[in-house]
């Protein structure tokens, strides 16, 4: 056993000396390899963490939201619909929600204006989200002026701010009183934006949703599970597309690795020829090549993995923020909770290390079966 | 002159670690750092749970349905509440023209669920 260990350590020593002799070439391979792992790892960590975080945050979202559809678009829903829904067996509560959008030409941002059903602000007062406060540099006591449906400006005083911790869901929120909301938008009395339904038995949510759709055919019930799955699909396909785009980089990297492994220089060939001439076996040369691949893969993968973790969870994925933001003016500032597991690392491993190994295994074997006589004669 | 060129035997062993030892130490540090990464993730998750709970409480109190991640358009601000049939926009299934939108659609299961309910 000691002999086997010593032999392998000697081969490892030789491999390291050989790698260090070609520093430039191997460092460039290490840099490219690390970058590929870093990019793929960052995309995977970010999308997975956002999915898990969305699921945790939305676990207490309304069980069912009922919208009214008119001409394929959602329309204000009559309040008497909530009475009809409440009459369905198994429904615990059904109440109207009032919310809408307001485009602020001052900063070019869209706000979500909302009337909370409990603890609504007093008339002419508003409570603003942290994103609004930051963008407008506004705080308690400042006045916001909104242009109403009739062209008149209405002034609202900031009575408070929503907690910055909740920015991920409330960055663009502005809470106001019901009368102010209806007055600003000309929202007809007796109508609401949608209806929120809670159900006594969570197992019956789908059944109740179906009953609502049957009872009120012009409505569309959206269950909580669908809300969470919407985010699953948003991040799945966004992450998927990033991975597809990065596949090009991965392919380029595989070609680079293949080229590096197959394009042996005259020096390298002579080195292998001399080794075999002095008694090294083909298996020893294969071991050298295997150690080379193992060392490069291990250090590049670890470095890329750690860099991706730092990028996403310490620096809030700052390289991806422009893509995530799109055209949004208001963007929440938040730190992502590190939801990572071995499965993600394994997927990353199969996406990077396995292609690299496959690309280098045949050239390595070819190098190992070089005929020493012909190499030294050439 | 010649004696200066001859290395003096001081009786002390010169420490020159083998390259393989250095590589193994570095590999060990790498494994340790990856282990620490998982440990940090675990502790950070535990530490963040109350904050996430507080956000979930805001969602419950205000009856919110979506994350305020993409505020550029109403169907990106509230993707779960977006219209179902409007062409080119307003629904995760529809094609998008905003940068936030993407190329592919959501999984087939999600579409089936919508179809059955709506």
JSON list of C-alpha atoms in Angstrom, two decimals, chain A residues 183-365:
[
{"chain": "A", "resi": 183, "resn": "UNK", "atom": "CA", "xyz": [-61.40, 59.11, -6.53]},
{"chain": "A", "resi": 184, "resn": "UNK", "atom": "CA", "xyz": [-57.98, 58.98, -8.21]},
{"chain": "A", "resi": 185, "resn": "UNK", "atom": "CA", "xyz": [-58.84, 56.35, -10.82]},
{"chain": "A", "resi": 186, "resn": "UNK", "atom": "CA", "xyz": [-62.58, 57.04, -11.14]},
{"chain": "A", "resi": 187, "resn": "UNK", "atom": "CA", "xyz": [-63.08, 53.44, -10.05]},
{"chain": "A", "resi": 188, "resn": "UNK", "atom": "CA", "xyz": [-66.84, 52.81, -9.98]},
{"chain": "A", "resi": 189, "resn": "UNK", "atom": "CA", "xyz": [-68.46, 52.10, -6.61]},
{"chain": "A", "resi": 190, "resn": "UNK", "atom": "CA", "xyz": [-69.74, 48.55, -6.35]},
{"chain": "A", "resi": 191, "resn": "UNK", "atom": "CA", "xyz": [-66.75, 47.17, -8.24]},
{"chain": "A", "resi": 192, "resn": "UNK", "atom": "CA", "xyz": [-63.32, 45.92, -7.22]},
{"chain": "A", "resi": 193, "resn": "UNK", "atom": "CA", "xyz": [-60.13, 44.85, -9.01]},
{"chain": "A", "resi": 194, "resn": "UNK", "atom": "CA", "xyz": [-60.55, 41.23, -8.01]},
{"chain": "A", "resi": 195, "resn": "UNK", "atom": "CA", "xyz": [-61.86, 39.04, -5.19]},
{"chain": "A", "resi": 196, "resn": "UNK", "atom": "CA", "xyz": [-59.74, 37.17, -2.68]},
{"chain": "A", "resi": 197, "resn": "UNK", "atom": "CA", "xyz": [-61.16, 33.86, -1.51]},
{"chain": "A", "resi": 198, "resn": "UNK", "atom": "CA", "xyz": [-60.06, 31.75, 1.44]},
{"chain": "A", "resi": 199, "resn": "UNK", "atom": "CA", "xyz": [-61.10, 28.14, 1.78]},
{"chain": "A", "resi": 200, "resn": "UNK", "atom": "CA", "xyz": [-61.81, 26.13, 4.95]},
{"chain": "A", "resi": 201, "resn": "UNK", "atom": "CA", "xyz": [-60.08, 22.96, 3.82]},
{"chain": "A", "resi": 202, "resn": "UNK", "atom": "CA", "xyz": [-56.88, 23.54, 1.81]},
{"chain": "A", "resi": 203, "resn": "UNK", "atom": "CA", "xyz": [-57.44, 20.25, 0.00]},
{"chain": "A", "resi": 204, "resn": "UNK", "atom": "CA", "xyz": [-60.60, 21.69, -1.54]},
{"chain": "A", "resi": 205, "resn": "UNK", "atom": "CA", "xyz": [-58.98, 24.72, -3.16]},
{"chain": "A", "resi": 206, "resn": "UNK", "atom": "CA", "xyz": [-59.08, 23.28, -6.68]},
{"chain": "A", "resi": 207, "resn": "UNK", "atom": "CA", "xyz": [-62.65, 22.07, -6.27]},
{"chain": "A", "resi": 208, "resn": "UNK", "atom": "CA", "xyz": [-63.77, 25.50, -5.05]},
{"chain": "A", "resi": 209, "resn": "UNK", "atom": "CA", "xyz": [-61.89, 27.17, -7.92]},
{"chain": "A", "resi": 210, "resn": "UNK", "atom": "CA", "xyz": [-63.71, 24.93, -10.37]},
{"chain": "A", "resi": 211, "resn": "UNK", "atom": "CA", "xyz": [-67.06, 25.70, -8.71]},
{"chain": "A", "resi": 212, "resn": "UNK", "atom": "CA", "xyz": [-66.35, 29.45, -8.99]},
{"chain": "A", "resi": 213, "resn": "UNK", "atom": "CA", "xyz": [-65.54, 29.06, -12.68]},
{"chain": "A", "resi": 214, "resn": "UNK", "atom": "CA", "xyz": [-68.80, 27.11, -13.19]},
{"chain": "A", "resi": 215, "resn": "UNK", "atom": "CA", "xyz": [-70.94, 29.51, -11.15]},
{"chain": "A", "resi": 216, "resn": "UNK", "atom": "CA", "xyz": [-69.45, 32.66, -12.69]},
{"chain": "A", "resi": 217, "resn": "UNK", "atom": "CA", "xyz": [-68.34, 31.75, -16.21]},
{"chain": "A", "resi": 218, "resn": "UNK", "atom": "CA", "xyz": [-66.90, 35.21, -16.94]},
{"chain": "A", "resi": 219, "resn": "UNK", "atom": "CA", "xyz": [-64.37, 34.85, -14.13]},
{"chain": "A", "resi": 220, "resn": "UNK", "atom": "CA", "xyz": [-60.96, 33.34, -13.89]},
{"chain": "A", "resi": 221, "resn": "UNK", "atom": "CA", "xyz": [-59.86, 31.85, -10.55]},
{"chain": "A", "resi": 222, "resn": "UNK", "atom": "CA", "xyz": [-56.10, 31.79, -9.90]},
{"chain": "A", "resi": 223, "resn": "UNK", "atom": "CA", "xyz": [-55.05, 29.46, -7.11]},
{"chain": "A", "resi": 224, "resn": "UNK", "atom": "CA", "xyz": [-52.02, 30.02, -4.87]},
{"chain": "A", "resi": 225, "resn": "UNK", "atom": "CA", "xyz": [-50.25, 26.99, -6.24]},
{"chain": "A", "resi": 226, "resn": "UNK", "atom": "CA", "xyz": [-50.41, 28.57, -9.71]},
{"chain": "A", "resi": 227, "resn": "UNK", "atom": "CA", "xyz": [-48.89, 31.80, -8.40]},
{"chain": "A", "resi": 228, "resn": "UNK", "atom": "CA", "xyz": [-45.93, 29.89, -6.96]},
{"chain": "A", "resi": 229, "resn": "UNK", "atom": "CA", "xyz": [-45.61, 27.78, -10.11]},
{"chain": "A", "resi": 230, "resn": "UNK", "atom": "CA", "xyz": [-45.62, 30.93, -12.24]},
{"chain": "A", "resi": 231, "resn": "UNK", "atom": "CA", "xyz": [-42.38, 31.91, -10.49]},
{"chain": "A", "resi": 232, "resn": "UNK", "atom": "CA", "xyz": [-41.07, 28.38, -10.87]},
{"chain": "A", "resi": 233, "resn": "UNK", "atom": "CA", "xyz": [-41.60, 28.61, -14.60]},
{"chain": "A", "resi": 234, "resn": "UNK", "atom": "CA", "xyz": [-40.32, 32.20, -14.84]},
{"chain": "A", "resi": 235, "resn": "UNK", "atom": "CA", "xyz": [-37.04, 31.27, -13.18]},
{"chain": "A", "resi": 236, "resn": "UNK", "atom": "CA", "xyz": [-36.86, 27.84, -14.80]},
{"chain": "A", "resi": 237, "resn": "UNK", "atom": "CA", "xyz": [-37.08, 29.17, -18.31]},
{"chain": "A", "resi": 238, "resn": "UNK", "atom": "CA", "xyz": [-34.97, 32.22, -17.57]},
{"chain": "A", "resi": 239, "resn": "UNK", "atom": "CA", "xyz": [-32.30, 30.01, -16.02]},
{"chain": "A", "resi": 240, "resn": "UNK", "atom": "CA", "xyz": [-32.74, 27.53, -18.87]},
{"chain": "A", "resi": 241, "resn": "UNK", "atom": "CA", "xyz": [-32.16, 30.22, -21.45]},
{"chain": "A", "resi": 242, "resn": "UNK", "atom": "CA", "xyz": [-29.04, 31.46, -19.68]},
{"chain": "A", "resi": 243, "resn": "UNK", "atom": "CA", "xyz": [-27.75, 27.86, -19.62]},
{"chain": "A", "resi": 244, "resn": "UNK", "atom": "CA", "xyz": [-28.57, 27.46, -23.34]},
{"chain": "A", "resi": 245, "resn": "UNK", "atom": "CA", "xyz": [-26.69, 30.68, -24.11]},
{"chain": "A", "resi": 246, "resn": "UNK", "atom": "CA", "xyz": [-23.80, 29.57, -21.95]},
{"chain": "A", "resi": 247, "resn": "UNK", "atom": "CA", "xyz": [-23.78, 26.24, -23.81]},
{"chain": "A", "resi": 248, "resn": "UNK", "atom": "CA", "xyz": [-22.04, 28.10, -26.64]},
{"chain": "A", "resi": 249, "resn": "UNK", "atom": "CA", "xyz": [-19.33, 29.12, -24.19]},
{"chain": "A", "resi": 250, "resn": "UNK", "atom": "CA", "xyz": [-19.25, 25.55, -22.86]},
{"chain": "A", "resi": 251, "resn": "UNK", "atom": "CA", "xyz": [-18.88, 24.18, -26.39]},
{"chain": "A", "resi": 252, "resn": "UNK", "atom": "CA", "xyz": [-16.06, 26.65, -27.12]},
{"chain": "A", "resi": 253, "resn": "UNK", "atom": "CA", "xyz": [-14.43, 25.55, -23.90]},
{"chain": "A", "resi": 254, "resn": "UNK", "atom": "CA", "xyz": [-14.73, 21.86, -24.83]},
{"chain": "A", "resi": 255, "resn": "UNK", "atom": "CA", "xyz": [-13.15, 22.57, -28.23]},
{"chain": "A", "resi": 256, "resn": "UNK", "atom": "CA", "xyz": [-10.41, 24.53, -26.47]},
{"chain": "A", "resi": 257, "resn": "UNK", "atom": "CA", "xyz": [-9.79, 21.63, -24.07]},
{"chain": "A", "resi": 258, "resn": "UNK", "atom": "CA", "xyz": [-9.80, 19.10, -26.93]},
{"chain": "A", "resi": 259, "resn": "UNK", "atom": "CA", "xyz": [-7.38, 21.25, -28.90]},
{"chain": "A", "resi": 260, "resn": "UNK", "atom": "CA", "xyz": [-5.10, 21.63, -25.91]},
{"chain": "A", "resi": 261, "resn": "UNK", "atom": "CA", "xyz": [-5.13, 17.92, -25.14]},
{"chain": "A", "resi": 262, "resn": "UNK", "atom": "CA", "xyz": [-4.76, 16.70, -28.73]},
{"chain": "A", "resi": 263, "resn": "UNK", "atom": "CA", "xyz": [-2.30, 19.29, -30.01]},
{"chain": "A", "resi": 264, "resn": "UNK", "atom": "CA", "xyz": [0.76, 17.92, -28.26]},
{"chain": "A", "resi": 265, "resn": "UNK", "atom": "CA", "xyz": [3.86, 20.03, -28.87]},
{"chain": "A", "resi": 266, "resn": "UNK", "atom": "CA", "xyz": [7.06, 18.45, -30.15]},
{"chain": "A", "resi": 267, "resn": "UNK", "atom": "CA", "xyz": [8.53, 18.91, -26.67]},
{"chain": "A", "resi": 268, "resn": "UNK", "atom": "CA", "xyz": [5.65, 17.09, -25.01]},
{"chain": "A", "resi": 269, "resn": "UNK", "atom": "CA", "xyz": [5.90, 14.24, -27.53]},
{"chain": "A", "resi": 270, "resn": "UNK", "atom": "CA", "xyz": [9.64, 13.96, -26.95]},
{"chain": "A", "resi": 271, "resn": "UNK", "atom": "CA", "xyz": [9.03, 14.00, -23.19]},
{"chain": "A", "resi": 272, "resn": "UNK", "atom": "CA", "xyz": [6.56, 11.11, -23.44]},
{"chain": "A", "resi": 273, "resn": "UNK", "atom": "CA", "xyz": [8.91, 9.26, -25.83]},
{"chain": "A", "resi": 274, "resn": "UNK", "atom": "CA", "xyz": [11.84, 9.58, -23.42]},
{"chain": "A", "resi": 275, "resn": "UNK", "atom": "CA", "xyz": [9.67, 8.49, -20.46]},
{"chain": "A", "resi": 276, "resn": "UNK", "atom": "CA", "xyz": [8.60, 5.36, -22.30]},
{"chain": "A", "resi": 277, "resn": "UNK", "atom": "CA", "xyz": [12.16, 4.70, -23.48]},
{"chain": "A", "resi": 278, "resn": "UNK", "atom": "CA", "xyz": [13.46, 4.75, -19.91]},
{"chain": "A", "resi": 279, "resn": "UNK", "atom": "CA", "xyz": [10.86, 2.26, -18.77]},
{"chain": "A", "resi": 280, "resn": "UNK", "atom": "CA", "xyz": [7.57, 4.08, -18.11]},
{"chain": "A", "resi": 281, "resn": "UNK", "atom": "CA", "xyz": [4.59, 2.02, -19.07]},
{"chain": "A", "resi": 282, "resn": "UNK", "atom": "CA", "xyz": [1.62, 3.22, -21.06]},
{"chain": "A", "resi": 283, "resn": "UNK", "atom": "CA", "xyz": [-0.47, 3.02, -17.88]},
{"chain": "A", "resi": 284, "resn": "UNK", "atom": "CA", "xyz": [1.97, 5.39, -16.13]},
{"chain": "A", "resi": 285, "resn": "UNK", "atom": "CA", "xyz": [1.70, 7.95, -18.93]},
{"chain": "A", "resi": 286, "resn": "UNK", "atom": "CA", "xyz": [-2.10, 7.62, -18.82]},
{"chain": "A", "resi": 287, "resn": "UNK", "atom": "CA", "xyz": [-1.89, 8.19, -15.04]},
{"chain": "A", "resi": 288, "resn": "UNK", "atom": "CA", "xyz": [0.10, 11.39, -15.64]},
{"chain": "A", "resi": 289, "resn": "UNK", "atom": "CA", "xyz": [-2.53, 12.61, -18.10]},
{"chain": "A", "resi": 290, "resn": "UNK", "atom": "CA", "xyz": [-5.35, 11.61, -15.74]},
{"chain": "A", "resi": 291, "resn": "UNK", "atom": "CA", "xyz": [-3.72, 13.52, -12.87]},
{"chain": "A", "resi": 292, "resn": "UNK", "atom": "CA", "xyz": [-3.31, 16.52, -15.15]},
{"chain": "A", "resi": 293, "resn": "UNK", "atom": "CA", "xyz": [-7.04, 16.49, -15.94]},
{"chain": "A", "resi": 294, "resn": "UNK", "atom": "CA", "xyz": [-7.96, 15.83, -12.32]},
{"chain": "A", "resi": 295, "resn": "UNK", "atom": "CA", "xyz": [-5.85, 18.70, -10.98]},
{"chain": "A", "resi": 296, "resn": "UNK", "atom": "CA", "xyz": [-7.07, 21.21, -13.56]},
{"chain": "A", "resi": 297, "resn": "UNK", "atom": "CA", "xyz": [-10.70, 20.10, -13.13]},
{"chain": "A", "resi": 298, "resn": "UNK", "atom": "CA", "xyz": [-10.63, 20.06, -9.33]},
{"chain": "A", "resi": 299, "resn": "UNK", "atom": "CA", "xyz": [-9.04, 23.47, -8.87]},
{"chain": "A", "resi": 300, "resn": "UNK", "atom": "CA", "xyz": [-11.04, 25.14, -11.66]},
{"chain": "A", "resi": 301, "resn": "UNK", "atom": "CA", "xyz": [-14.33, 23.63, -10.47]},
{"chain": "A", "resi": 302, "resn": "UNK", "atom": "CA", "xyz": [-13.73, 24.58, -6.82]},
{"chain": "A", "resi": 303, "resn": "UNK", "atom": "CA", "xyz": [-12.61, 28.11, -7.73]},
{"chain": "A", "resi": 304, "resn": "UNK", "atom": "CA", "xyz": [-15.56, 28.60, -10.11]},
{"chain": "A", "resi": 305, "resn": "UNK", "atom": "CA", "xyz": [-18.04, 27.18, -7.62]},
{"chain": "A", "resi": 306, "resn": "UNK", "atom": "CA", "xyz": [-16.81, 29.39, -4.76]},
{"chain": "A", "resi": 307, "resn": "UNK", "atom": "CA", "xyz": [-16.70, 32.47, -7.00]},
{"chain": "A", "resi": 308, "resn": "UNK", "atom": "CA", "xyz": [-20.28, 31.79, -8.17]},
{"chain": "A", "resi": 309, "resn": "UNK", "atom": "CA", "xyz": [-21.45, 31.41, -4.56]},
{"chain": "A", "resi": 310, "resn": "UNK", "atom": "CA", "xyz": [-19.78, 34.69, -3.58]},
{"chain": "A", "resi": 311, "resn": "UNK", "atom": "CA", "xyz": [-21.16, 36.47, -6.64]},
{"chain": "A", "resi": 312, "resn": "UNK", "atom": "CA", "xyz": [-24.76, 35.41, -6.06]},
{"chain": "A", "resi": 313, "resn": "UNK", "atom": "CA", "xyz": [-25.05, 35.35, -2.29]},
{"chain": "A", "resi": 314, "resn": "UNK", "atom": "CA", "xyz": [-22.53, 37.98, -1.13]},
{"chain": "A", "resi": 315, "resn": "UNK", "atom": "CA", "xyz": [-22.75, 40.43, -4.03]},
{"chain": "A", "resi": 316, "resn": "UNK", "atom": "CA", "xyz": [-26.42, 39.85, -5.00]},
{"chain": "A", "resi": 317, "resn": "UNK", "atom": "CA", "xyz": [-25.50, 38.59, -8.50]},
{"chain": "A", "resi": 318, "resn": "UNK", "atom": "CA", "xyz": [-24.46, 42.10, -9.58]},
{"chain": "A", "resi": 319, "resn": "UNK", "atom": "CA", "xyz": [-23.31, 40.84, -13.01]},
{"chain": "A", "resi": 320, "resn": "UNK", "atom": "CA", "xyz": [-26.83, 39.58, -13.81]},
{"chain": "A", "resi": 321, "resn": "UNK", "atom": "CA", "xyz": [-28.76, 42.54, -12.41]},
{"chain": "A", "resi": 322, "resn": "UNK", "atom": "CA", "xyz": [-28.96, 44.49, -15.72]},
{"chain": "A", "resi": 323, "resn": "UNK", "atom": "CA", "xyz": [-30.55, 41.44, -17.37]},
{"chain": "A", "resi": 324, "resn": "UNK", "atom": "CA", "xyz": [-32.93, 40.85, -14.46]},
{"chain": "A", "resi": 325, "resn": "UNK", "atom": "CA", "xyz": [-33.94, 44.49, -14.23]},
{"chain": "A", "resi": 326, "resn": "UNK", "atom": "CA", "xyz": [-34.97, 44.78, -17.86]},
{"chain": "A", "resi": 327, "resn": "UNK", "atom": "CA", "xyz": [-36.56, 48.17, -18.26]},
{"chain": "A", "resi": 328, "resn": "UNK", "atom": "CA", "xyz": [-37.68, 48.44, -14.64]},
{"chain": "A", "resi": 329, "resn": "UNK", "atom": "CA", "xyz": [-36.98, 51.79, -13.02]},
{"chain": "A", "resi": 330, "resn": "UNK", "atom": "CA", "xyz": [-37.89, 50.55, -9.56]},
{"chain": "A", "resi": 331, "resn": "UNK", "atom": "CA", "xyz": [-35.90, 47.53, -8.60]},
{"chain": "A", "resi": 332, "resn": "UNK", "atom": "CA", "xyz": [-35.87, 46.05, -5.11]},
{"chain": "A", "resi": 333, "resn": "UNK", "atom": "CA", "xyz": [-32.59, 45.87, -3.26]},
{"chain": "A", "resi": 334, "resn": "UNK", "atom": "CA", "xyz": [-32.37, 42.52, -1.59]},
{"chain": "A", "resi": 335, "resn": "UNK", "atom": "CA", "xyz": [-29.90, 39.88, -0.53]},
{"chain": "A", "resi": 336, "resn": "UNK", "atom": "CA", "xyz": [-30.57, 36.40, -1.82]},
{"chain": "A", "resi": 337, "resn": "UNK", "atom": "CA", "xyz": [-30.85, 33.58, 0.71]},
{"chain": "A", "resi": 338, "resn": "UNK", "atom": "CA", "xyz": [-28.44, 30.76, -0.19]},
{"chain": "A", "resi": 339, "resn": "UNK", "atom": "CA", "xyz": [-30.69, 27.85, -1.06]},
{"chain": "A", "resi": 340, "resn": "UNK", "atom": "CA", "xyz": [-28.09, 25.48, -2.45]},
{"chain": "A", "resi": 341, "resn": "UNK", "atom": "CA", "xyz": [-27.83, 21.72, -2.32]},
{"chain": "A", "resi": 342, "resn": "UNK", "atom": "CA", "xyz": [-25.64, 18.86, -3.54]},
{"chain": "A", "resi": 343, "resn": "UNK", "atom": "CA", "xyz": [-27.96, 18.26, -6.49]},
{"chain": "A", "resi": 344, "resn": "UNK", "atom": "CA", "xyz": [-27.16, 21.69, -7.99]},
{"chain": "A", "resi": 345, "resn": "UNK", "atom": "CA", "xyz": [-23.43, 21.10, -7.52]},
{"chain": "A", "resi": 346, "resn": "UNK", "atom": "CA", "xyz": [-23.78, 17.67, -9.15]},
{"chain": "A", "resi": 347, "resn": "UNK", "atom": "CA", "xyz": [-25.63, 19.17, -12.15]},
{"chain": "A", "resi": 348, "resn": "UNK", "atom": "CA", "xyz": [-22.91, 21.81, -12.48]},
{"chain": "A", "resi": 349, "resn": "UNK", "atom": "CA", "xyz": [-20.29, 19.06, -12.29]},
{"chain": "A", "resi": 350, "resn": "UNK", "atom": "CA", "xyz": [-21.98, 17.11, -15.10]},
{"chain": "A", "resi": 351, "resn": "UNK", "atom": "CA", "xyz": [-22.30, 20.25, -17.21]},
{"chain": "A", "resi": 352, "resn": "UNK", "atom": "CA", "xyz": [-18.61, 21.19, -16.92]},
{"chain": "A", "resi": 353, "resn": "UNK", "atom": "CA", "xyz": [-16.25, 18.49, -15.66]},
{"chain": "A", "resi": 354, "resn": "UNK", "atom": "CA", "xyz": [-17.78, 15.61, -17.61]},
{"chain": "A", "resi": 355, "resn": "UNK", "atom": "CA", "xyz": [-17.57, 17.38, -21.04]},
{"chain": "A", "resi": 356, "resn": "UNK", "atom": "CA", "xyz": [-13.99, 18.40, -20.24]},
{"chain": "A", "resi": 357, "resn": "UNK", "atom": "CA", "xyz": [-13.05, 14.83, -19.28]},
{"chain": "A", "resi": 358, "resn": "UNK", "atom": "CA", "xyz": [-14.74, 13.39, -22.37]},
{"chain": "A", "resi": 359, "resn": "UNK", "atom": "CA", "xyz": [-12.93, 15.92, -24.59]},
{"chain": "A", "resi": 360, "resn": "UNK", "atom": "CA", "xyz": [-9.51, 15.13, -23.15]},
{"chain": "A", "resi": 361, "resn": "UNK", "atom": "CA", "xyz": [-9.67, 11.37, -22.57]},
{"chain": "A", "resi": 362, "resn": "UNK", "atom": "CA", "xyz": [-9.02, 10.23, -26.18]},
{"chain": "A", "resi": 363, "resn": "UNK", "atom": "CA", "xyz": [-6.20, 12.71, -26.88]},
{"chain": "A", "resi": 364, "resn": "UNK", "atom": "CA", "xyz": [-4.60, 11.62, -23.57]},
{"chain": "A", "resi": 365, "resn": "UNK", "atom": "CA", "xyz": [-4.81, 7.97, -24.55]}
]
